[in-house]
Amino acid sequence: MIPPPKNVKQDANASSTTELPQDQDLGRITNSVGIPVVNEINPLTVGPRGPILLQDAYLIDKLSHFDRERIPERVVHAKGGGAHGYFEVTHDVSHLTCADFLNTVGKRTPMFARFSTVAREMGSADTVRNPRGFALKFYTQEGNFDMVGNNTPVFFERNPSAFKDLIAVQKRDPRTHMPSPNMFWDYFTLRPVSFHQLLIQFSNRGTPDGFRHMHGYSSHTYKLINQEGCVHYVKWHFRTNQGVKNLSAKHAEKLAGTEPDYAIQDLFNAIERKEYPSWTLYFQVLTEDEALNYKYDVLDVTKVISQKDFPLQEVGRFVLDRNPENYFAEVEQAAFAPSHLVPGIAPSADRMLQGRLFSYADTHLHRLGPNHAQLPINSPINGVNTTIRDGPLVMGTNGGRNPPYYPNSYGGPHPDPSVREYESEYKLDGIVGRYEYELCERDFEQPRALFKLLAPNEQQDLVENLADDVSKTHAYIQRRVVDVLEQIDATFAKRVQEALSKS
């Protein structure tokens, strides 16, 4: 965790871009190992017009570091913004979970949030039509808990083997290096289960008005475990207290050209104005029997659980009240992983979640290295006491002289049997095999209900947004889109077909 800066001299007239006061003295400049620099501009040369000497260590230090400034960007969630804040419990949920940060009404836990687009690259615009990442890191007394969600309650696919493919078709064509509607719709029409997410993405909810005006969701079903070992299945909902606001397609497209960093700027400026955004956390709670017998598979991330069947239960709220001091150190190096779970919270058998438990933690090893958890933004407030050692860029004492193995005869560290194992004890029974989710009528019920739930003007926006994008594809792909929409709603499909014929 990165604490608030101390003794930072602020300019009373500082703008939202945090201009530093001109009368402060930050001291003499040094090289990367603290040696004072005599001259920052002029290299060491043989005479005024001669060659530069290799012994100019500061020039070499400066250029070699510059050559290595960039780290690999995230394959998913590359472009984003973030802020620090706190989470506060407002309702008692100790009967559901033994998680320490949720056990007392009024308890506050420091946290960091990162919002992002999902499939586009670092240089893309904030207002592109795309899901938004909604990643939260809670610095609890039992270690870091990461909730790595999105701004949509469902996802494109329910099998993790498809994750790479659904992202690939939202990247760039391997030949033209441009976004390809043909690639996009070719894939998704062959995977019709994705259309629940696609209807959300091509509605106005696909272009939220910045990060402050969108909800967040776990999307996956998680398990909560109380101190007695009782398990409940839970979906997490983070509802914005600023009200939901979306952009029209035309407005989003305009902002992409005039203000490509619109969402990052909006979040930053609001916090600088002390208009601190907040979200209220709700749970949807099912017993094990209710989850097993529900009309939809609660482990299928392409489906929602009806709030009429299982109403939202308020838990608490989080507030973002502090901007990062350094974007790279705090936002770019923040490492979120669904596998970061504290006692009392556990993964379900949701297939996509199971895949993400590996994939997200693995990508940080690639981007940031095996000791990325030691970076200040990722380090827990309760400290680390482990036998894990060494690797690139160790920070601190690397465990000092303490034994790097367990068991040992020198005082540990040792396991604590009193901690409730987050996985809990549960029975698994089945024949190992590759079991297919078979597409059926039930996969079209929720997209159909979503379309009917939209107001007439929202339906029209959805029709036009779909037709605008699909019109850029081959005729046979257009026919496949309409065929899938026919299975959702015949009138809906007809309206899209009519819009396509006019384009």
Short mmCIF file of C-alpha atoms in Angstrom, two decimals:
data_model
loop_
_atom_site.label_atom_id
_atom_site.label_comp_id
_atom_site.label_asym_id
_atom_site.label_seq_id
_atom_site.Cartn_x
_atom_site.Cartn_y
_atom_site.Cartn_z
CA MET A 1 0.00 0.00 0.00
CA ILE A 2 1.17 3.54 -0.77
CA PRO A 3 0.35 5.97 2.08
CA PRO A 4 -0.65 9.60 1.45
CA PRO A 5 2.33 11.91 0.78
CA LYS A 6 3.64 13.88 3.73
CA ASN A 7 4.77 17.51 3.81
CA VAL A 8 3.92 18.14 0.17
CA LYS A 9 3.87 21.86 -0.48
CA GLN A 10 0.69 22.71 -2.39
CA ASP A 11 0.04 25.76 -4.52
CA ALA A 12 -3.21 27.39 -3.43
CA ASN A 13 -4.00 28.03 -7.10
CA ALA A 14 -2.98 24.59 -8.33
CA SER A 15 -5.08 23.42 -11.26
CA SER A 16 -6.57 19.98 -11.84
CA THR A 17 -3.28 19.04 -13.52
CA THR A 18 -1.53 19.47 -10.15
CA GLU A 19 0.90 22.22 -11.09
CA LEU A 20 3.71 22.39 -8.55
CA PRO A 21 4.53 25.71 -6.84
CA GLN A 22 7.37 27.59 -8.50
CA ASP A 23 9.06 28.73 -5.29
CA GLN A 24 9.91 25.32 -3.88
CA ASP A 25 13.42 23.83 -3.88
CA LEU A 26 13.55 20.07 -4.44
CA GLY A 27 17.31 19.93 -3.80
CA ARG A 28 20.23 18.92 -5.99
CA ILE A 29 19.85 16.36 -8.73
CA THR A 30 21.60 12.99 -8.47
CA ASN A 31 22.12 9.95 -10.61
CA SER A 32 20.29 6.70 -9.94
CA VAL A 33 22.60 5.73 -7.07
CA GLY A 34 22.51 9.10 -5.33
CA ILE A 35 25.74 10.66 -6.63
CA PRO A 36 25.37 14.44 -7.19
CA VAL A 37 25.25 15.57 -10.83
CA VAL A 38 27.51 18.45 -11.83
CA ASN A 39 25.93 19.24 -15.20
CA GLU A 40 22.57 17.93 -16.42
CA ILE A 41 22.77 19.24 -19.99
CA ASN A 42 26.28 19.02 -21.39
CA PRO A 43 27.97 15.64 -21.89
CA LEU A 44 31.66 15.01 -21.26
CA THR A 45 33.49 15.66 -24.58
CA VAL A 46 37.00 16.01 -25.95
CA GLY A 47 36.98 19.75 -26.52
CA PRO A 48 33.89 21.75 -27.48
CA ARG A 49 33.42 19.89 -30.78
CA GLY A 50 34.96 16.50 -30.04
CA PRO A 51 33.37 13.10 -29.40
CA ILE A 52 31.64 12.12 -26.17
CA LEU A 53 33.60 9.99 -23.72
CA LEU A 54 32.25 6.63 -22.64
CA GLN A 55 33.32 7.48 -19.08
CA ASP A 56 30.41 9.97 -18.87
CA ALA A 57 28.66 7.65 -16.42
CA TYR A 58 25.67 9.94 -15.87
CA LEU A 59 24.87 10.16 -19.58
CA ILE A 60 25.08 6.36 -19.85
CA ASP A 61 22.94 5.99 -16.71
CA LYS A 62 20.31 8.32 -18.08
CA LEU A 63 20.13 6.91 -21.62
CA SER A 64 20.26 3.24 -20.64
CA HIS A 65 17.36 3.71 -18.22
CA PHE A 66 15.42 5.67 -20.84
CA ASP A 67 15.87 2.76 -23.25
CA ARG A 68 14.14 0.49 -20.71
CA GLU A 69 11.35 2.77 -19.42
CA ARG A 70 8.50 0.83 -20.95
CA ILE A 71 7.27 -2.44 -19.52
CA PRO A 72 4.92 -4.76 -21.42
CA GLU A 73 1.42 -3.34 -21.36
CA ARG A 74 -1.41 -5.52 -20.16
CA VAL A 75 -2.80 -7.78 -22.87
CA VAL A 76 -6.22 -7.09 -21.34
CA HIS A 77 -7.16 -3.86 -19.50
CA ALA A 78 -4.18 -1.93 -20.89
CA LYS A 79 -5.66 1.60 -20.71
CA GLY A 80 -7.01 2.81 -17.40
CA GLY A 81 -7.01 5.18 -14.45
CA GLY A 82 -7.09 4.69 -10.71
CA ALA A 83 -7.35 6.24 -7.27
CA HIS A 84 -6.94 5.48 -3.58
CA GLY A 85 -9.77 5.40 -1.07
CA TYR A 86 -11.41 3.37 1.65
CA PHE A 87 -14.14 0.80 2.08
CA GLU A 88 -16.54 1.07 5.03
CA VAL A 89 -18.89 -1.64 6.30
CA THR A 90 -22.43 -0.33 6.82
CA HIS A 91 -24.37 -3.56 7.43
CA ASP A 92 -23.56 -6.68 9.41
CA VAL A 93 -22.60 -9.66 7.20
CA SER A 94 -20.64 -11.61 9.80
CA HIS A 95 -23.22 -14.41 9.51
CA LEU A 96 -22.11 -14.87 5.88
CA THR A 97 -18.33 -14.54 6.06
CA CYS A 98 -15.46 -14.56 8.52
CA ALA A 99 -13.51 -12.12 6.33
CA ASP A 100 -11.88 -9.71 8.77
CA PHE A 101 -12.51 -6.53 6.78
CA LEU A 102 -16.27 -7.30 6.66
CA ASN A 103 -16.79 -8.33 10.29
CA THR A 104 -17.72 -5.04 11.98
CA VAL A 105 -20.11 -2.24 11.04
CA GLY A 106 -18.12 0.98 10.73
CA LYS A 107 -14.80 -0.74 9.98
CA ARG A 108 -12.76 1.03 7.31
CA THR A 109 -10.23 -0.65 5.03
CA PRO A 110 -7.84 1.25 2.75
CA MET A 111 -8.13 0.34 -0.90
CA PHE A 112 -7.08 1.15 -4.44
CA ALA A 113 -9.30 1.07 -7.53
CA ARG A 114 -8.34 0.80 -11.18
CA PHE A 115 -10.87 1.27 -14.00
CA SER A 116 -10.05 0.47 -17.60
CA THR A 117 -11.19 -0.44 -21.06
CA VAL A 118 -10.84 -4.18 -21.65
CA ALA A 119 -9.62 -5.13 -25.11
CA ARG A 120 -7.95 -2.02 -26.51
CA GLU A 121 -4.32 -0.93 -26.18
CA MET A 122 -2.69 1.71 -23.98
CA GLY A 123 -3.02 4.46 -26.61
CA SER A 124 -6.70 3.93 -27.32
CA ALA A 125 -9.49 6.33 -26.41
CA ASP A 126 -11.38 6.02 -23.11
CA THR A 127 -14.76 6.25 -24.85
CA VAL A 128 -14.48 3.29 -27.24
CA ARG A 129 -17.35 0.80 -27.24
CA ASN A 130 -15.99 -1.86 -24.92
CA PRO A 131 -16.59 -3.31 -21.46
CA ARG A 132 -14.85 -1.51 -18.61
CA GLY A 133 -12.63 -3.17 -16.05
CA PHE A 134 -13.58 -2.57 -12.41
CA ALA A 135 -10.65 -3.79 -10.26
CA LEU A 136 -10.47 -3.18 -6.50
CA LYS A 137 -7.64 -3.95 -4.09
CA PHE A 138 -8.57 -4.03 -0.40
CA TYR A 139 -5.60 -3.78 2.00
CA THR A 140 -7.02 -5.89 4.83
CA GLN A 141 -5.44 -7.04 8.09
CA GLU A 142 -5.40 -10.56 6.65
CA GLY A 143 -3.67 -9.64 3.40
CA ASN A 144 -4.77 -8.14 0.11
CA PHE A 145 -8.17 -9.04 -1.32
CA ASP A 146 -8.68 -8.28 -5.01
CA MET A 147 -12.10 -8.05 -6.61
CA VAL A 148 -11.37 -8.07 -10.34
CA GLY A 149 -14.69 -7.30 -11.99
CA ASN A 150 -16.24 -5.44 -14.91
CA ASN A 151 -18.98 -2.89 -15.43
CA THR A 152 -21.26 -5.61 -16.82
CA PRO A 153 -22.97 -8.36 -14.78
CA VAL A 154 -22.18 -11.02 -17.42
CA PHE A 155 -19.30 -11.88 -19.75
CA PHE A 156 -18.86 -13.04 -23.36
CA GLU A 157 -17.86 -16.64 -22.67
CA ARG A 158 -18.14 -19.25 -19.94
CA ASN A 159 -15.09 -21.37 -20.84
CA PRO A 160 -11.58 -20.02 -20.12
CA SER A 161 -10.10 -21.62 -23.26
CA ALA A 162 -12.16 -19.07 -25.24
CA PHE A 163 -10.75 -16.09 -23.32
CA LYS A 164 -7.75 -15.64 -25.60
CA ASP A 165 -9.92 -15.86 -28.73
CA LEU A 166 -12.60 -13.39 -27.66
CA ILE A 167 -9.88 -10.86 -26.85
CA ALA A 168 -7.98 -11.55 -30.09
CA VAL A 169 -10.97 -10.61 -32.25
CA GLN A 170 -11.20 -7.26 -30.45
CA LYS A 171 -7.54 -6.48 -31.14
CA ARG A 172 -6.06 -5.74 -34.57
CA ASP A 173 -6.15 -7.68 -37.83
CA PRO A 174 -2.81 -9.52 -38.26
CA ARG A 175 -2.40 -8.19 -41.81
CA THR A 176 -3.87 -4.70 -41.85
CA HIS A 177 -3.14 -3.91 -38.18
CA MET A 178 -6.55 -2.26 -37.94
CA PRO A 179 -9.66 -3.20 -35.93
CA SER A 180 -11.68 -5.71 -37.93
CA PRO A 181 -15.49 -5.92 -37.68
CA ASN A 182 -15.27 -9.03 -39.89
CA MET A 183 -13.02 -10.76 -37.38
CA PHE A 184 -15.19 -9.59 -34.46
CA TRP A 185 -18.57 -10.68 -35.83
CA ASP A 186 -17.27 -13.83 -37.49
CA TYR A 187 -16.20 -15.12 -34.09
CA PHE A 188 -19.18 -13.99 -32.04
CA THR A 189 -21.81 -15.23 -34.50
CA LEU A 190 -20.17 -18.64 -34.17
CA ARG A 191 -20.43 -18.27 -30.37
CA PRO A 192 -24.04 -17.06 -29.88
CA VAL A 193 -23.83 -17.43 -26.09
CA SER A 194 -21.87 -14.15 -26.21
CA PHE A 195 -24.88 -12.13 -27.36
CA HIS A 196 -26.07 -11.34 -23.81
CA GLN A 197 -22.84 -9.41 -23.28
CA LEU A 198 -22.92 -8.00 -26.82
CA LEU A 199 -26.39 -6.49 -26.35
CA ILE A 200 -25.05 -4.67 -23.29
CA GLN A 201 -21.93 -3.59 -25.17
CA PHE A 202 -23.86 -2.21 -28.14
CA SER A 203 -26.44 -0.48 -26.00
CA ASN A 204 -25.51 2.90 -24.57
CA ARG A 205 -24.12 1.05 -21.55
CA GLY A 206 -21.23 0.10 -23.83
CA THR A 207 -20.03 3.71 -23.73
CA PRO A 208 -20.29 4.86 -20.08
CA ASP A 209 -19.81 8.53 -19.31
CA GLY A 210 -16.43 8.13 -17.64
CA PHE A 211 -15.62 5.81 -14.77
CA ARG A 212 -17.63 7.57 -12.06
CA HIS A 213 -21.04 6.91 -13.60
CA MET A 214 -20.96 3.14 -14.05
CA HIS A 215 -21.78 0.18 -11.82
CA GLY A 216 -19.30 -2.59 -11.10
CA TYR A 217 -19.92 -6.33 -10.78
CA SER A 218 -18.04 -9.44 -9.74
CA SER A 219 -19.84 -11.05 -12.72
CA HIS A 220 -18.71 -14.43 -11.38
CA THR A 221 -20.39 -16.13 -8.44
CA TYR A 222 -18.08 -16.38 -5.43
CA LYS A 223 -18.43 -18.30 -2.18
CA LEU A 224 -18.56 -16.75 1.28
CA ILE A 225 -17.66 -18.90 4.29
CA ASN A 226 -18.47 -18.01 7.89
CA GLN A 227 -16.59 -19.04 11.00
CA GLU A 228 -18.66 -22.20 11.33
CA GLY A 229 -17.81 -23.25 7.78
CA CYS A 230 -21.26 -22.54 6.34
CA VAL A 231 -21.09 -21.66 2.63
CA HIS A 232 -23.21 -19.20 0.63
CA TYR A 233 -22.95 -18.38 -3.06
CA VAL A 234 -22.71 -14.63 -3.70
CA LYS A 235 -22.57 -12.15 -6.55
CA TRP A 236 -21.05 -8.74 -5.75
CA HIS A 237 -22.67 -5.53 -7.04
CA PHE A 238 -21.03 -2.09 -6.74
CA ARG A 239 -23.65 0.54 -7.56
CA THR A 240 -22.45 4.05 -8.36
CA ASN A 241 -23.74 6.79 -6.08
CA GLN A 242 -23.17 9.38 -8.82
CA GLY A 243 -25.98 7.93 -10.93
CA VAL A 244 -25.57 5.96 -14.15
CA LYS A 245 -24.73 8.10 -17.18
CA ASN A 246 -23.87 6.88 -20.65
CA LEU A 247 -22.68 8.49 -23.86
CA SER A 248 -24.44 8.30 -27.19
CA ALA A 249 -22.45 6.71 -30.00
CA LYS A 250 -21.92 10.07 -31.68
CA HIS A 251 -20.79 11.79 -28.49
CA ALA A 252 -18.43 8.93 -27.60
CA GLU A 253 -16.93 9.04 -31.09
CA LYS A 254 -16.44 12.81 -30.89
CA LEU A 255 -14.73 12.56 -27.49
CA ALA A 256 -12.45 9.82 -28.82
CA GLY A 257 -11.02 12.42 -31.17
CA THR A 258 -11.07 15.52 -28.97
CA GLU A 259 -10.55 14.08 -25.46
CA PRO A 260 -9.13 10.54 -25.76
CA ASP A 261 -8.32 10.47 -22.02
CA TYR A 262 -11.79 11.65 -21.07
CA ALA A 263 -12.54 9.08 -18.34
CA ILE A 264 -9.12 9.29 -16.68
CA GLN A 265 -9.31 13.07 -16.66
CA ASP A 266 -12.87 13.10 -15.32
CA LEU A 267 -11.98 10.84 -12.39
CA PHE A 268 -8.80 12.76 -11.58
CA ASN A 269 -10.42 16.18 -11.74
CA ALA A 270 -13.41 15.16 -9.60
CA ILE A 271 -11.11 13.97 -6.82
CA GLU A 272 -8.98 17.12 -7.08
CA ARG A 273 -12.21 19.15 -6.66
CA LYS A 274 -12.95 17.01 -3.56
CA GLU A 275 -16.05 15.59 -5.29
CA TYR A 276 -15.16 12.11 -4.11
CA PRO A 277 -16.93 9.36 -6.08
CA SER A 278 -18.41 6.45 -4.15
CA TRP A 279 -20.07 3.11 -4.79
CA THR A 280 -22.35 1.03 -2.54
CA LEU A 281 -21.62 -2.69 -2.27
CA TYR A 282 -24.52 -5.16 -2.33
CA PHE A 283 -24.56 -8.95 -2.19
CA GLN A 284 -26.92 -11.35 -3.91
CA VAL A 285 -26.90 -14.35 -1.57
CA LEU A 286 -27.93 -17.95 -2.24
CA THR A 287 -27.63 -20.99 -0.02
CA GLU A 288 -25.95 -24.05 -1.47
CA ASP A 289 -29.33 -25.67 -2.12
CA GLU A 290 -30.71 -22.52 -3.76
CA ALA A 291 -27.65 -22.29 -6.00
CA LEU A 292 -27.89 -25.96 -6.96
CA ASN A 293 -31.59 -25.76 -7.84
CA TYR A 294 -31.82 -22.30 -9.42
CA LYS A 295 -33.37 -22.13 -12.89
CA TYR A 296 -30.08 -20.86 -14.34
CA ASP A 297 -26.62 -22.20 -13.68
CA VAL A 298 -25.13 -19.79 -11.13
CA LEU A 299 -21.65 -20.88 -12.29
CA ASP A 300 -22.35 -19.68 -15.86
CA VAL A 301 -20.95 -16.14 -16.14
CA THR A 302 -23.07 -15.44 -19.24
CA LYS A 303 -26.15 -15.41 -16.97
CA VAL A 304 -27.46 -13.08 -14.27
CA ILE A 305 -29.31 -14.05 -11.12
CA SER A 306 -32.62 -12.19 -11.02
CA GLN A 307 -32.86 -9.56 -8.32
CA LYS A 308 -36.55 -10.43 -8.04
CA ASP A 309 -35.54 -13.92 -6.97
CA PHE A 310 -32.62 -12.84 -4.79
CA PRO A 311 -32.77 -9.14 -3.82
CA LEU A 312 -29.67 -7.06 -3.24
CA GLN A 313 -28.45 -6.90 0.36
CA GLU A 314 -26.45 -3.81 1.30
CA VAL A 315 -22.98 -4.40 2.75
CA GLY A 316 -21.00 -1.15 2.66
CA ARG A 317 -19.54 1.47 0.38
CA PHE A 318 -16.19 2.59 -0.96
CA VAL A 319 -15.04 6.15 -1.52
CA LEU A 320 -12.15 7.31 -3.71
CA ASP A 321 -10.58 10.38 -2.14
CA ARG A 322 -6.92 10.50 -3.20
CA ASN A 323 -5.30 10.64 -6.62
CA PRO A 324 -2.03 8.81 -7.32
CA GLU A 325 1.16 10.82 -6.94
CA ASN A 326 2.80 8.86 -9.75
CA TYR A 327 0.77 7.10 -12.45
CA PHE A 328 3.39 4.51 -13.36
CA ALA A 329 4.25 3.49 -9.80
CA GLU A 330 0.64 3.25 -8.66
CA VAL A 331 -1.71 2.65 -11.59
CA GLU A 332 0.50 0.91 -14.15
CA GLN A 333 2.25 -1.32 -11.60
CA ALA A 334 -0.91 -2.21 -9.66
CA ALA A 335 -1.34 -5.98 -9.95
CA PHE A 336 -4.84 -7.40 -9.47
CA ALA A 337 -5.64 -11.12 -9.45
CA PRO A 338 -8.87 -13.01 -8.62
CA SER A 339 -6.66 -15.53 -6.79
CA HIS A 340 -5.89 -12.93 -4.11
CA LEU A 341 -8.59 -14.10 -1.67
CA VAL A 342 -8.63 -13.65 2.10
CA PRO A 343 -10.08 -16.16 4.59
CA GLY A 344 -13.87 -16.14 4.34
CA ILE A 345 -14.00 -15.56 0.57
CA ALA A 346 -13.47 -18.37 -1.93
CA PRO A 347 -13.80 -19.05 -5.66
CA SER A 348 -16.72 -21.02 -7.00
CA ALA A 349 -16.39 -23.66 -9.71
CA ASP A 350 -17.30 -21.07 -12.38
CA ARG A 351 -15.10 -22.24 -15.26
CA MET A 352 -14.11 -18.77 -16.45
CA LEU A 353 -13.26 -17.73 -12.90
CA GLN A 354 -11.15 -20.86 -12.47
CA GLY A 355 -9.15 -19.90 -15.57
CA ARG A 356 -8.72 -16.33 -14.40
CA LEU A 357 -7.36 -17.52 -11.05
CA PHE A 358 -4.29 -18.61 -13.00
CA SER A 359 -4.15 -16.15 -15.89
CA TYR A 360 -4.23 -12.84 -14.01
CA ALA A 361 -1.56 -13.80 -11.47
CA ASP A 362 0.56 -15.25 -14.27
CA THR A 363 0.50 -12.08 -16.36
CA HIS A 364 2.00 -10.05 -13.50
CA LEU A 365 4.96 -12.44 -13.38
CA HIS A 366 5.52 -11.58 -17.04
CA ARG A 367 4.95 -7.84 -16.79
CA LEU A 368 6.40 -6.99 -13.39
CA GLY A 369 8.46 -9.97 -12.28
CA PRO A 370 8.19 -12.57 -9.50
CA ASN A 371 8.57 -9.95 -6.76
CA HIS A 372 5.81 -7.63 -7.98
CA ALA A 373 3.93 -8.10 -4.68
CA GLN A 374 6.79 -6.23 -2.97
CA LEU A 375 6.09 -3.05 -4.97
CA PRO A 376 4.55 -0.46 -2.61
CA ILE A 377 1.21 -0.37 -4.46
CA ASN A 378 0.87 -4.15 -4.12
CA SER A 379 2.37 -4.68 -0.67
CA PRO A 380 -0.04 -5.64 2.14
CA ILE A 381 -0.39 -3.53 5.27
CA ASN A 382 -0.13 -6.55 7.56
CA GLY A 383 3.34 -7.43 6.32
CA VAL A 384 4.66 -10.61 4.74
CA ASN A 385 6.21 -13.50 6.65
CA THR A 386 7.21 -16.13 4.12
CA THR A 387 9.92 -18.58 3.13
CA ILE A 388 9.74 -17.36 -0.48
CA ARG A 389 13.09 -15.82 -1.40
CA ASP A 390 15.24 -14.22 -4.09
CA GLY A 391 14.38 -13.51 -7.72
CA PRO A 392 14.84 -10.26 -9.67
CA LEU A 393 14.41 -6.93 -7.88
CA VAL A 394 13.98 -8.07 -4.29
CA MET A 395 13.01 -5.18 -2.03
CA GLY A 396 13.78 -5.01 1.67
CA THR A 397 15.87 -7.61 3.51
CA ASN A 398 14.73 -10.72 1.60
CA GLY A 399 13.91 -12.44 4.89
CA GLY A 400 17.27 -11.66 6.40
CA ARG A 401 19.02 -14.56 8.12
CA ASN A 402 15.76 -16.38 8.88
CA PRO A 403 15.51 -19.90 7.41
CA PRO A 404 14.07 -20.02 3.88
CA TYR A 405 12.38 -23.38 4.47
CA TYR A 406 9.66 -25.04 6.51
CA PRO A 407 9.67 -26.87 8.86
CA ASN A 408 12.71 -25.66 10.74
CA SER A 409 14.07 -25.65 14.28
CA TYR A 410 14.46 -21.88 14.57
CA GLY A 411 11.05 -20.48 15.33
CA GLY A 412 9.19 -20.58 12.07
CA PRO A 413 7.36 -18.94 10.43
CA HIS A 414 4.67 -21.56 10.87
CA PRO A 415 1.06 -22.17 9.73
CA ASP A 416 -1.86 -20.98 11.87
CA PRO A 417 -4.47 -23.75 12.21
CA SER A 418 -6.98 -21.30 13.70
CA VAL A 419 -7.42 -19.54 10.33
CA ARG A 420 -10.52 -20.61 8.43
CA GLU A 421 -9.25 -22.17 5.21
CA TYR A 422 -10.72 -20.01 2.46
CA GLU A 423 -11.51 -22.97 0.25
CA SER A 424 -13.46 -24.60 3.14
CA GLU A 425 -14.17 -28.33 3.03
CA TYR A 426 -16.46 -29.55 0.28
CA LYS A 427 -17.06 -32.75 -1.61
CA LEU A 428 -16.29 -33.23 -5.30
CA ASP A 429 -17.54 -36.21 -7.24
CA GLY A 430 -17.51 -36.86 -10.98
CA ILE A 431 -15.86 -38.47 -13.98
CA VAL A 432 -12.97 -36.51 -15.47
CA GLY A 433 -13.82 -35.39 -18.99
CA ARG A 434 -14.28 -32.42 -21.34
CA TYR A 435 -17.92 -31.51 -20.73
CA GLU A 436 -19.50 -29.15 -23.22
CA TYR A 437 -21.92 -26.34 -22.46
CA GLU A 438 -24.52 -27.05 -25.12
CA LEU A 439 -26.21 -23.99 -26.61
CA CYS A 440 -29.95 -24.10 -25.94
CA GLU A 441 -33.04 -21.89 -25.81
CA ARG A 442 -32.23 -20.88 -22.24
CA ASP A 443 -29.14 -19.05 -23.54
CA PHE A 444 -31.40 -16.62 -25.41
CA GLU A 445 -33.91 -15.97 -22.61
CA GLN A 446 -31.92 -13.34 -20.76
CA PRO A 447 -30.83 -11.40 -23.90
CA ARG A 448 -34.51 -11.40 -24.92
CA ALA A 449 -35.56 -10.08 -21.52
CA LEU A 450 -32.85 -7.41 -21.67
CA PHE A 451 -34.03 -6.13 -25.05
CA LYS A 452 -37.63 -5.93 -23.84
CA LEU A 453 -36.51 -4.12 -20.70
CA LEU A 454 -34.96 -1.28 -22.71
CA ALA A 455 -36.98 1.88 -23.29
CA PRO A 456 -38.04 2.48 -26.92
CA ASN A 457 -35.29 5.06 -27.51
CA GLU A 458 -32.72 2.70 -25.97
CA GLN A 459 -33.89 -0.11 -28.23
CA GLN A 460 -33.47 2.15 -31.23
CA ASP A 461 -29.95 3.14 -30.15
CA LEU A 462 -29.07 -0.55 -29.80
CA VAL A 463 -30.44 -1.34 -33.26
CA GLU A 464 -28.52 1.53 -34.83
CA ASN A 465 -25.28 0.78 -32.97
CA LEU A 466 -25.41 -2.87 -34.05
CA ALA A 467 -26.27 -2.07 -37.65
CA ASP A 468 -23.53 0.54 -37.89
CA ASP A 469 -20.86 -1.97 -36.88
CA VAL A 470 -22.25 -5.06 -38.59
CA SER A 471 -22.65 -3.13 -41.87
CA LYS A 472 -18.84 -3.10 -42.14
CA THR A 473 -18.73 -6.90 -42.44
CA HIS A 474 -19.17 -9.37 -45.31
CA ALA A 475 -22.75 -10.14 -46.37
CA TYR A 476 -22.61 -13.73 -45.08
CA ILE A 477 -21.57 -12.48 -41.64
CA GLN A 478 -24.40 -9.95 -41.66
CA ARG A 479 -26.84 -12.79 -42.33
CA ARG A 480 -25.40 -14.76 -39.41
CA VAL A 481 -25.87 -11.79 -37.07
CA VAL A 482 -29.52 -11.49 -38.06
CA ASP A 483 -29.97 -15.26 -37.67
CA VAL A 484 -28.71 -15.12 -34.08
CA LEU A 485 -30.89 -12.11 -33.31
CA GLU A 486 -33.88 -14.07 -34.68
CA GLN A 487 -33.38 -16.53 -31.84
CA ILE A 488 -33.48 -13.66 -29.36
CA ASP A 489 -36.43 -11.69 -30.75
CA ALA A 490 -37.88 -11.73 -34.28
CA THR A 491 -38.92 -8.06 -34.20
CA PHE A 492 -35.47 -7.06 -32.97
CA ALA A 493 -33.83 -9.02 -35.80
CA LYS A 494 -36.14 -7.46 -38.38
CA ARG A 495 -35.30 -3.95 -37.19
CA VAL A 496 -31.57 -4.65 -37.45
CA GLN A 497 -32.05 -6.18 -40.91
CA GLU A 498 -33.95 -3.08 -42.06
CA ALA A 499 -31.22 -0.81 -40.69
CA LEU A 500 -28.57 -2.89 -42.47
CA SER A 501 -30.45 -2.62 -45.78
CA LYS A 502 -30.30 1.18 -45.50
CA SER A 503 -26.59 1.34 -44.74
#
